[in-house]
Short mmCIF file of C-alpha atoms and ligand atoms in Angstrom, two decimals:
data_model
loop_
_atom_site.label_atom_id
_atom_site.label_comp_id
_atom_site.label_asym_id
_atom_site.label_seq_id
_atom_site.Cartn_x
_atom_site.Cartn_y
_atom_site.Cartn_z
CA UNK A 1 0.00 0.00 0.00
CA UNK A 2 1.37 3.36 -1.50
CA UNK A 3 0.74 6.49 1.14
CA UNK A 4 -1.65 8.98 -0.49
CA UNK A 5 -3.35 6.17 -2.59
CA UNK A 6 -7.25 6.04 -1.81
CA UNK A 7 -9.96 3.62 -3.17
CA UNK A 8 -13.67 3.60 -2.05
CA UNK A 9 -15.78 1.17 -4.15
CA UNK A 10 -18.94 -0.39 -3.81
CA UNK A 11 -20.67 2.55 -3.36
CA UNK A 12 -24.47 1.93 -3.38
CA UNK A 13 -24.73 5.50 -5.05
CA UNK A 14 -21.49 7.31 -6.86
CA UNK A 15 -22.75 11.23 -7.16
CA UNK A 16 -20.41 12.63 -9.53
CA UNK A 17 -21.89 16.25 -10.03
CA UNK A 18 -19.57 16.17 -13.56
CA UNK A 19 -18.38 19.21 -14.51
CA UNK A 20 -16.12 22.16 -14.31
CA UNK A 21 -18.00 25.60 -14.21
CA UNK A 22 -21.63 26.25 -12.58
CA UNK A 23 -24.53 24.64 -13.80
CA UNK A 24 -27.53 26.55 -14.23
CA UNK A 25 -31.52 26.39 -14.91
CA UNK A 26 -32.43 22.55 -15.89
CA UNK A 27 -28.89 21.34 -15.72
CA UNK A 28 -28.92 21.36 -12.20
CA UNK A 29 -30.75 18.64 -11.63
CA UNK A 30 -28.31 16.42 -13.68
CA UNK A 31 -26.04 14.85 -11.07
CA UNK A 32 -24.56 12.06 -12.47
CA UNK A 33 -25.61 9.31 -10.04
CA UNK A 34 -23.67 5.58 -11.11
CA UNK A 35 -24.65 2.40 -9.27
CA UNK A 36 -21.77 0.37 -7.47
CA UNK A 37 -19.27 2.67 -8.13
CA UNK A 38 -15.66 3.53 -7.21
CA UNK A 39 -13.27 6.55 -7.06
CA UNK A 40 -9.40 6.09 -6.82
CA UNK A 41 -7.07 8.99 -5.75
CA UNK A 42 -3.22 9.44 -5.77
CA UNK A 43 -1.29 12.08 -3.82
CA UNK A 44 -4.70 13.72 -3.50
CA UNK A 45 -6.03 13.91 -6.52
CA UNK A 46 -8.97 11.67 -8.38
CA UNK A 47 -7.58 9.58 -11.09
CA UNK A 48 -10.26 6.80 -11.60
CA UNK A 49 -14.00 7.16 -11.35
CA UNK A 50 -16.33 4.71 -12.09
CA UNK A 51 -18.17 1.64 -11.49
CA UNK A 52 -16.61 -1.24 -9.35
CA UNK A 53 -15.90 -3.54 -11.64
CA UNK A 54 -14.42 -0.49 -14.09
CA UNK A 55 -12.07 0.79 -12.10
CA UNK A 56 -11.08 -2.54 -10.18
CA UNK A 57 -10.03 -3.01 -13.67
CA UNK A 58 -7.81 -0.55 -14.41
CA UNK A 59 -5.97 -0.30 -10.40
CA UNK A 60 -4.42 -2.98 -8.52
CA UNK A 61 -6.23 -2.52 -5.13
CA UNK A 62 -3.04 -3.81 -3.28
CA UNK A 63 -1.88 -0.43 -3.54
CA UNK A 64 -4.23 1.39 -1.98
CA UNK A 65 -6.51 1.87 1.13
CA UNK A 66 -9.48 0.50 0.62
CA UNK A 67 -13.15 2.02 1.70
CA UNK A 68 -15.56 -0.42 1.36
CA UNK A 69 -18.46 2.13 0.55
CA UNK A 70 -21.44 -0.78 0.63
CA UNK A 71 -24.64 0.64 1.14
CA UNK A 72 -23.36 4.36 1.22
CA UNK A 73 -23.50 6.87 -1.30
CA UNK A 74 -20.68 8.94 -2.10
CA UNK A 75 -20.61 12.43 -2.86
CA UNK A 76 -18.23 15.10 -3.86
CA UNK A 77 -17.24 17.17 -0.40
CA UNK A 78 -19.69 19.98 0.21
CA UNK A 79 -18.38 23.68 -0.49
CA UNK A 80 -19.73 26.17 1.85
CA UNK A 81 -19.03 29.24 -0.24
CA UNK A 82 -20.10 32.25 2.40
CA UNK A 83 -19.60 32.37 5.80
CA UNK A 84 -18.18 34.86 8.24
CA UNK A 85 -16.17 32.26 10.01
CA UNK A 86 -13.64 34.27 11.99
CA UNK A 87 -15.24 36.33 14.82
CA UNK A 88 -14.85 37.45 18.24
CA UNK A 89 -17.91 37.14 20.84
CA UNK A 90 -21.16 35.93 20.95
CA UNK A 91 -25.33 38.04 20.72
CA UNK A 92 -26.81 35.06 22.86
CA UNK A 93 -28.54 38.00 24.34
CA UNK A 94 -29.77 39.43 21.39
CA UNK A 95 -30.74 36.40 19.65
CA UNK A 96 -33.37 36.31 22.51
CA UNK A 97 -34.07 40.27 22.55
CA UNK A 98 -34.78 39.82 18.94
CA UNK A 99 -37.30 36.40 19.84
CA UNK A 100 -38.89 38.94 22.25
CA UNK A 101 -39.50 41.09 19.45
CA UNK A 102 -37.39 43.56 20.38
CA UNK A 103 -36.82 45.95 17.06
CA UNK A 104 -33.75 46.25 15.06
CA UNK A 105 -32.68 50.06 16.31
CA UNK A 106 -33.35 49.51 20.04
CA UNK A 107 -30.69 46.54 19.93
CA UNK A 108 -28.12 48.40 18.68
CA UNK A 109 -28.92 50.93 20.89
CA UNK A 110 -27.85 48.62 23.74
CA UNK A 111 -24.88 48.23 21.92
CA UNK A 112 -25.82 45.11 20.26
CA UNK A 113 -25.66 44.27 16.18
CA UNK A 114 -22.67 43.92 14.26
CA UNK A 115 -20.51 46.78 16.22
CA UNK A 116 -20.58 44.42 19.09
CA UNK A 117 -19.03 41.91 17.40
CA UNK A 118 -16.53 44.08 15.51
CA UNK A 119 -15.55 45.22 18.99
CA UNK A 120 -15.40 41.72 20.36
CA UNK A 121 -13.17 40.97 17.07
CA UNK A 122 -10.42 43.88 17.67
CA UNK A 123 -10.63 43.02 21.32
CA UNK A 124 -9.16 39.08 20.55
CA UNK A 125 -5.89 37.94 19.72
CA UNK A 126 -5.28 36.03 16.99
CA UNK A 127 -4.71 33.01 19.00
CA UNK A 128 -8.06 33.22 20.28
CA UNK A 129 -9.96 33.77 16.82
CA UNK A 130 -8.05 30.72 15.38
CA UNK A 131 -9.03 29.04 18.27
CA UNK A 132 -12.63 29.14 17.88
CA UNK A 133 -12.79 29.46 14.12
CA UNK A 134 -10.87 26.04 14.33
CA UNK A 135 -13.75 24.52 16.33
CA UNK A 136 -16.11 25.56 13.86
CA UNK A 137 -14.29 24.19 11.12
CA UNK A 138 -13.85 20.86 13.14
CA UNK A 139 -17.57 21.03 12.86
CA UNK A 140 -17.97 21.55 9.10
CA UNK A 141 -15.48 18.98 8.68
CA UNK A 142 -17.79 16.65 10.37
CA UNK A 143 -21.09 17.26 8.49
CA UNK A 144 -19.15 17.17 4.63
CA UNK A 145 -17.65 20.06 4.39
CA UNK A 146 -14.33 20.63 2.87
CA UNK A 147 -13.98 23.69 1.19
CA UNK A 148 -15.19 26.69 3.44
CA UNK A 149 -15.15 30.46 2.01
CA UNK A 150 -14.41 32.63 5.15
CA UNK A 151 -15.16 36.85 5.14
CA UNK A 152 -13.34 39.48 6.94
CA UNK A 153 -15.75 42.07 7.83
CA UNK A 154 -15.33 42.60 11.69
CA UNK A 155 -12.42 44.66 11.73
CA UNK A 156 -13.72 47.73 10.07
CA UNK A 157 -10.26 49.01 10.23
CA UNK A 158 -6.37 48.52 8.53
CA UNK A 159 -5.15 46.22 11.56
CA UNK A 160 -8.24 43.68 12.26
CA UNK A 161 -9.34 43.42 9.36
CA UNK A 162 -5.67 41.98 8.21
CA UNK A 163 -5.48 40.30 11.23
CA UNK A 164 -8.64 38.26 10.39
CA UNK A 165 -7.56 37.59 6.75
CA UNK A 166 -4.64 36.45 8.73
CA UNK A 167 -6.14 33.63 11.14
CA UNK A 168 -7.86 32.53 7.96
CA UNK A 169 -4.27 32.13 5.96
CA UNK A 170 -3.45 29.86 9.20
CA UNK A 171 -6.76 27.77 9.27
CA UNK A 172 -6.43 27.33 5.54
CA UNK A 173 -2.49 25.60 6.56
CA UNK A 174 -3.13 24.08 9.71
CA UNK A 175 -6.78 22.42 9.81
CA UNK A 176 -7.80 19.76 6.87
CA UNK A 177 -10.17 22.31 5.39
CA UNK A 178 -9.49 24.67 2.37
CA UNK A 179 -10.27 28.36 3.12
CA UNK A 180 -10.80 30.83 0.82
CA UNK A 181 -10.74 34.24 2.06
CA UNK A 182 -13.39 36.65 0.77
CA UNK A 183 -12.44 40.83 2.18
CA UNK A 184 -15.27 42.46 3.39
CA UNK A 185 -14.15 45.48 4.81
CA UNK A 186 -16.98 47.10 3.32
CA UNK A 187 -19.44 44.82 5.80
CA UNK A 188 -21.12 48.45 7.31
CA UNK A 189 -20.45 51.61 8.50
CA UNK A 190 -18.22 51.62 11.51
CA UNK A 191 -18.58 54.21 14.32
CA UNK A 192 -15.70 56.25 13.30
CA UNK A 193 -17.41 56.63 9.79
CA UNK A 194 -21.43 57.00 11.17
CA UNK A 195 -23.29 58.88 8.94
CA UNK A 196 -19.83 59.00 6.46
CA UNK A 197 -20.23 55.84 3.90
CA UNK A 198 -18.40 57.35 0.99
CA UNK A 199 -15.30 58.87 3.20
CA UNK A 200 -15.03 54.68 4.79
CA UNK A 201 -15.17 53.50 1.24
CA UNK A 202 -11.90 55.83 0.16
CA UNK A 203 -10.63 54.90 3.12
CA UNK A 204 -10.62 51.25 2.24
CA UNK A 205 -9.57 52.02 -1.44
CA UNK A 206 -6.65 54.01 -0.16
CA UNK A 207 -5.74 52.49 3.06
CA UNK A 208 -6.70 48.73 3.36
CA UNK A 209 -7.30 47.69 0.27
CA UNK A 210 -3.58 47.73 -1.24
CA UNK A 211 -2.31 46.16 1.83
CA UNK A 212 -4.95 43.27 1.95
CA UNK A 213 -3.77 42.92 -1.56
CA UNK A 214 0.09 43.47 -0.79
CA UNK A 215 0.11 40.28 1.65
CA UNK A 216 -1.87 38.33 -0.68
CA UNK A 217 -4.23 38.05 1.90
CA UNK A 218 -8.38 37.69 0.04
CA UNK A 219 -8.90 36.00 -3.20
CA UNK A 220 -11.90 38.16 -3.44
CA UNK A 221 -13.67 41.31 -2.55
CA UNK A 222 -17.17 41.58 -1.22
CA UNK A 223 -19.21 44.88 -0.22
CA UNK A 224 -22.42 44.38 1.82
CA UNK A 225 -24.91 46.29 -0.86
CA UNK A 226 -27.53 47.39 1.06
CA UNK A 227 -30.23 50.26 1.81
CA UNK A 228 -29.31 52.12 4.80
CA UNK A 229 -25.43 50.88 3.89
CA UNK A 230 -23.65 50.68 1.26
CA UNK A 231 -25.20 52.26 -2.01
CA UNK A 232 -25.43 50.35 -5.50
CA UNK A 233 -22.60 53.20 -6.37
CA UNK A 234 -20.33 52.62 -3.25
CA UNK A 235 -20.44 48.94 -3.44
CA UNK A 236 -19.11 49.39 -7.62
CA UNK A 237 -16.29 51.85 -6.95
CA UNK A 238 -14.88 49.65 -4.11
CA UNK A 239 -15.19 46.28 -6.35
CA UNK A 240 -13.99 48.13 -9.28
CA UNK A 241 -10.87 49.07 -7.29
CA UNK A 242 -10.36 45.01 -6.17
CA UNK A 243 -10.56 44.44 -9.83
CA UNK A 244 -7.91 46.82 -10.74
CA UNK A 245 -6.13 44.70 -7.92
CA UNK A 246 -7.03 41.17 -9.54
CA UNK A 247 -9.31 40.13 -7.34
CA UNK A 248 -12.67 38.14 -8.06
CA UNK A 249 -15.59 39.77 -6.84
CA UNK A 250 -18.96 38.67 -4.78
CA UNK A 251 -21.96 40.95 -3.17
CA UNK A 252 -24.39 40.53 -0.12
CA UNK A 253 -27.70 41.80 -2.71
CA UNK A 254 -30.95 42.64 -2.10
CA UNK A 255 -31.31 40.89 1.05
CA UNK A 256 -33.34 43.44 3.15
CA UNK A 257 -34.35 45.61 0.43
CA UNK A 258 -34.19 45.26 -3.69
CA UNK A 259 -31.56 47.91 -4.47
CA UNK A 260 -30.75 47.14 -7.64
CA UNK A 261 -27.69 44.77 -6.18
CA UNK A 262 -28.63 42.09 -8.16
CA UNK A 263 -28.20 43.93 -11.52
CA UNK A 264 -25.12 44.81 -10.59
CA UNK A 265 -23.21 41.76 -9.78
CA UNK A 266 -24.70 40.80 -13.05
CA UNK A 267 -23.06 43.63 -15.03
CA UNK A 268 -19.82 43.09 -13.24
CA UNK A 269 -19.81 39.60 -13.85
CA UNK A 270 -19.06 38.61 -9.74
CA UNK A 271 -18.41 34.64 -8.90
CA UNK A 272 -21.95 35.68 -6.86
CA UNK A 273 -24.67 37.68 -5.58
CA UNK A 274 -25.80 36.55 -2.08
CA UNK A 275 -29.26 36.44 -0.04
CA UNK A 276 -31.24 37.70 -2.91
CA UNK A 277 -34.52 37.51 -0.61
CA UNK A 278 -36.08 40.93 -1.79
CA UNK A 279 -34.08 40.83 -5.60
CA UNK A 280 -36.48 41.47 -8.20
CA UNK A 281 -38.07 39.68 -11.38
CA UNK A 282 -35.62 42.11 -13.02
CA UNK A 283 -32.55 40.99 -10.73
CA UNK A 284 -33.55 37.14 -11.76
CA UNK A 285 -33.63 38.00 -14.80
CA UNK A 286 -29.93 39.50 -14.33
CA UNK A 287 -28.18 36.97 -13.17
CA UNK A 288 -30.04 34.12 -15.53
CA UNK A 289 -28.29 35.57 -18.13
CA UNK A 290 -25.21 36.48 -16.35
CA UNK A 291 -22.10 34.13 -15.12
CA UNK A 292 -22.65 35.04 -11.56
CA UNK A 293 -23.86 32.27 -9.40
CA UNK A 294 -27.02 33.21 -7.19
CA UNK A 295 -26.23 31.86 -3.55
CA UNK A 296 -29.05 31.48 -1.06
CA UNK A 297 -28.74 31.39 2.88
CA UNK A 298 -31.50 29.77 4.52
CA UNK A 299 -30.47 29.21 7.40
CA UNK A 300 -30.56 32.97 7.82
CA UNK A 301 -33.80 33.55 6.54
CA UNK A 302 -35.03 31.04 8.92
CA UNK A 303 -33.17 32.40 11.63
CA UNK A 304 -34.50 36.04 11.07
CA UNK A 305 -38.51 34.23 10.79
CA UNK A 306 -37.66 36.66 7.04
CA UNK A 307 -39.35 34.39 3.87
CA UNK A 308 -37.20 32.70 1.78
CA UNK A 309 -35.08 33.47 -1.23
CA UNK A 310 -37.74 32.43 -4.26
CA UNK A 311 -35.07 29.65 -5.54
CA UNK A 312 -37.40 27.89 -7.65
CA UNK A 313 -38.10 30.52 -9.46
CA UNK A 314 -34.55 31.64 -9.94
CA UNK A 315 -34.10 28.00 -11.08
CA UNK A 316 -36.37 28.00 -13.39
CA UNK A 317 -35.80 31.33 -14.98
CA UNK A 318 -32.42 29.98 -15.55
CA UNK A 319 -29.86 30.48 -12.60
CA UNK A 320 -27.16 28.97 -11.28
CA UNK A 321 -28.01 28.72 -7.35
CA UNK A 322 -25.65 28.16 -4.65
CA UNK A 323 -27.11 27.13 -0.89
CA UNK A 324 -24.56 28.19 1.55
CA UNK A 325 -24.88 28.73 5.59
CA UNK A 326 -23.66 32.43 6.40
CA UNK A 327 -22.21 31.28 9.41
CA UNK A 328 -21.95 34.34 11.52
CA UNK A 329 -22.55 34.82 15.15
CA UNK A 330 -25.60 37.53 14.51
CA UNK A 331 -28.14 36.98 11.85
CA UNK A 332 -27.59 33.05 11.76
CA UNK A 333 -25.38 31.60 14.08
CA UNK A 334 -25.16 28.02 12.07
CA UNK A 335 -23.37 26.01 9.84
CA UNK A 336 -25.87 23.26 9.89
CA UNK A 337 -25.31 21.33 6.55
CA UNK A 338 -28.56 19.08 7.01
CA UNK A 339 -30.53 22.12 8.41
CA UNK A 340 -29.66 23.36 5.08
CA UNK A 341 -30.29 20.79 3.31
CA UNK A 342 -33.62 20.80 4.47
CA UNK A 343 -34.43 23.90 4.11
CA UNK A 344 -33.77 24.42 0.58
CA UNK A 345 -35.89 21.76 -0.24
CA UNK A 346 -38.97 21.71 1.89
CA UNK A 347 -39.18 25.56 1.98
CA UNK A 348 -37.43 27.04 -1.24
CA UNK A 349 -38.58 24.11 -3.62
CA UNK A 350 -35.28 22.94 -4.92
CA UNK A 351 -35.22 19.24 -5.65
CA UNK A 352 -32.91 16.87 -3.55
CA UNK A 353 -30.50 16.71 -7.14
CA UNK A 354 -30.83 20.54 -7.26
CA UNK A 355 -29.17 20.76 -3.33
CA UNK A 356 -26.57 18.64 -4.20
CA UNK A 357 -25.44 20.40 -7.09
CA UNK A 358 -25.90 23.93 -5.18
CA UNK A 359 -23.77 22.35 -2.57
CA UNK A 360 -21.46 21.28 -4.40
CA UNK A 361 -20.15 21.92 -8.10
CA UNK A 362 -21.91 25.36 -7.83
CA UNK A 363 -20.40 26.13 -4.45
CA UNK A 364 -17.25 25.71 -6.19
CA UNK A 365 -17.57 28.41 -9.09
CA UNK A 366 -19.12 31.12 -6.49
CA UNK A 367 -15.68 30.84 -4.85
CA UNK A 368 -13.99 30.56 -8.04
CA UNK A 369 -12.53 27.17 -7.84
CA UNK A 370 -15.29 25.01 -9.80
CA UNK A 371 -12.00 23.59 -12.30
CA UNK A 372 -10.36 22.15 -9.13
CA UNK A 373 -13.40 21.39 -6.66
CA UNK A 374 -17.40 20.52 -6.55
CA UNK A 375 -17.48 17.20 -8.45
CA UNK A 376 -15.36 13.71 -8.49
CA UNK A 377 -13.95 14.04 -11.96
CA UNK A 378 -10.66 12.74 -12.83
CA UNK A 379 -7.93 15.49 -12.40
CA UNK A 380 -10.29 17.12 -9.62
CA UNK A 381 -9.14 17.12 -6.06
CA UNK A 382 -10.20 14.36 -3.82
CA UNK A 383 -12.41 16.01 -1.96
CA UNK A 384 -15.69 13.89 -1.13
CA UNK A 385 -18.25 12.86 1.43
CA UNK A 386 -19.28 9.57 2.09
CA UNK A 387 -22.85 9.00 3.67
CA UNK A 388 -24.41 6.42 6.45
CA UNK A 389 -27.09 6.16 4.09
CA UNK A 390 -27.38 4.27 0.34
CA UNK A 391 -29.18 7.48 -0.95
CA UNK A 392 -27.83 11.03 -1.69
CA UNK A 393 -31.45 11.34 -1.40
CA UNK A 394 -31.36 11.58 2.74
CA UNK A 395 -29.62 14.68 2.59
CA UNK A 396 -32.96 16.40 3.23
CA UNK A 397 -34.99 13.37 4.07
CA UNK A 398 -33.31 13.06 7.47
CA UNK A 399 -34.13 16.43 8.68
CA UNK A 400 -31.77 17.69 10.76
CA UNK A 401 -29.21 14.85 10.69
CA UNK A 402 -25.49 15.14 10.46
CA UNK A 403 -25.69 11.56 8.28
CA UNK A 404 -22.05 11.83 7.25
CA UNK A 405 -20.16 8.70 7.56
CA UNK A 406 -16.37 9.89 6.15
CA UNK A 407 -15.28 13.17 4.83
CA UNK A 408 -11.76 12.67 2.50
CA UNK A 409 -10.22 15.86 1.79
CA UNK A 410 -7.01 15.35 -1.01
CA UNK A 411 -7.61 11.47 -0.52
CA UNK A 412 -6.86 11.57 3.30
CA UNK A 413 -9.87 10.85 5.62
CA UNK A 414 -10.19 13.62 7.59
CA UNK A 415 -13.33 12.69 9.42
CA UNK A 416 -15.01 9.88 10.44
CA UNK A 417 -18.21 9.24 12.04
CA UNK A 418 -16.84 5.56 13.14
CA UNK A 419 -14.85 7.31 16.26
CA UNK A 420 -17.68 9.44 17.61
CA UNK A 421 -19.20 8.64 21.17
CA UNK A 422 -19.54 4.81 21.80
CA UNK A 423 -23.10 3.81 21.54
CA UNK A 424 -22.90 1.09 23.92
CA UNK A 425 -21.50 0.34 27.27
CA UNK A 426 -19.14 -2.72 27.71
ZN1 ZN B 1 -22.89 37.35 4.74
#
């Protein structure tokens, strides 16, 4: 046996998700599902995929490590493509202030919202964000995950807003996920800017900007487009300035109000626009015929009791939809996979098929990496899920239910539901 050499075979479902670049409309239901079949990797990458009795074939299983996958499907890894992963603090408090009913301005008023968690964030050490980001990621890891887009977006200023892009460099090398890191210093307004949106914006043109970009530190740039924050005008000059930088490009659109933020990442071609609750027939319309990917967050809509994104519509008017969790500790404080899973489909009308490609190969391309991740296609890194279950089809079935058996990131098994608690006593 060769370290680095993986085969699982026998799986009662193999979910390819073929491709490399977002599918959209129809297509997405088209998931490739093969009975009995195997995957073999090499120093992390796939090289055979097929079924059983092809690729047994063509590989001599005495070199590798054998999964027997019987009676489990197998899936590519899950690619959470927006969260806010790094933060400081908790809004326990405010989660049940806002249950109460409590309105929006008389939380922040008791200092609660978004400037308590940037002050929470500038008020840790790096040790300690790493820390608990780690412990999320542990947690992703767990439920399929294995590609996890990460925003800044807490700092509001030059030296925590690096120093988040930072801890997210040092999750990407030390913990088995892959991290991209999305800047959002443009997230809102903070205090030292209040009432002074256009003056913050040059300041992170001029000031944070070039040295986010210096350090190599975001793959791409993000600006939280929204009434009351950042303008349809702000939110252009700042991504036209990441551009200039070579950076890719996403935007938080039209999730409290439709402000034309959906039209825009369409016209700038962005890898997405995200939340899209309050977008428009005219922002569908957009991004159908656009390359940007349309990524919904349930989980916060559920969270916030706000109604869902209208993804069977965008579906059917010809999108390419990504489901992601927006992990963040205020407006949805979860990165529950099967929560998500469910979600999408009893609530927003995807199909099961539709999920797992939103999960997965269309995850990928709103992070920019659908020609390396998102599918098990030969060349593609071996990054999959493996489920208790013979069915991809459990994903939302089992509501609520972590059903992930292994996750393999670059052919290593990374996490495995076989060494959780002991079930019985001896
Ligand atoms: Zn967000």
């Amino acid at each position: 046996m060769e370290q680095g050499k993986l085969l699982i075979k026998h799986a009662s479902e193999l979910v390819t998700c073929s491709g490399f670049a977002a599918k959209r409309g129809e297509a997405m239901a088209d998931i490739g599902v093969l009975a009995d079949g195997a995957v073999a990797c090499s120093d992390g990458i796939i090289t055979h995929v097929g079924t059983t009795a092809e690729v047994m074939a063509q590989v001599d299983e005495a070199d590798y490590r054998v999964v027997d996958a019987r009676g489990k499907a197998l899936l590519p890894g899950f690619v959470d493509s927006h969260t806010h992963l790094v933060f400081g603090g908790y809004r326990e408090e405010e989660f049940a202030w806002r249950l109460r009913g409590d309105s929006y301005m008389s939380i922040m008023e008791r200092g609660g919202g978004i400037v308590s968690t940037m002050t929470a964030t500038r008020d840790a050490t790096p040790e300690e964000l790493l820390e608990t980001a780690a412990e999320r990621v542990r947690t992703f890891l767990e439920m399929g995950v294995t590609t996890v887009e990460a925003k800044s977006g807490y700092g509001l200023d030059l030296t925590t807003e690096l120093k988040q892009l930072r801890v997210m460099r040092r999750l990407d090398a030390t913990t088995a996920a892959e991290i991209v890191p999305t800047f959002l210093g443009a997230h809102a307004v903070p205090p030292e800017y209040k009432g002074r949106a256009d003056h913050y914006i040059d300041y992170v043109i001029k000031e944070v900007l070039p040295e986010v970009k210096r350090e190599e530190l975001a793959l791409c740039c993000d600006v939280f487009c929204e009434k009351g924050v950042f303008s349809v005008a702000q939110s252009e000059r700042l991504l036209m300035a990441a551009r200039d930088l070579g950076m890719s490009l996403k935007l938080h659109a039209d999730e409290m109000a439709d402000t034309g933020g959906a039209a825009l990442a369409a016209r700038l071609g962005t890898l997405s626009a995200d939340h899209l609750l309050h977008v428009s027939g005219d922002g569908i319309r957009h991004l159908a015929g656009s390359r940007t990917v349309a990524t919904l967050l349930p989980l916060t809509a559920f969270s916030l009791r706000e109604p869902y994104a209208r993804g069977r519509e965008m579906i059917d008017a010809g999108c390419a939809v990504a489901l992601a969790t927006d992990l963040n500790p205020g407006s949805c404080f979860s990165n529950s996979i099967p929560m998500l899973f469910a979600l999408a489909c009893i609530y927003m009308g995807l199909s099961p098929e539709e999920a797992v490609t939103a999960l997965t190969l269309n995850g990928a391309a709103a992070v920019g990496r659908a020609d390396r991740i998102g599918s098990i296609d030969v060349g593609k890194q071996a990054d999959m899920a493996l489920l208790r279950f013979s069915s991809y089809r459990f994903l939302p079935y089992h509501v609520g239910i972590n059903i992930v058996d292994k996750t393999i990131k670059r052919g290593i098994v990374v996490a495995d539901h076989a060494t959780n608690p002991r079930i019985y006593q001896s």
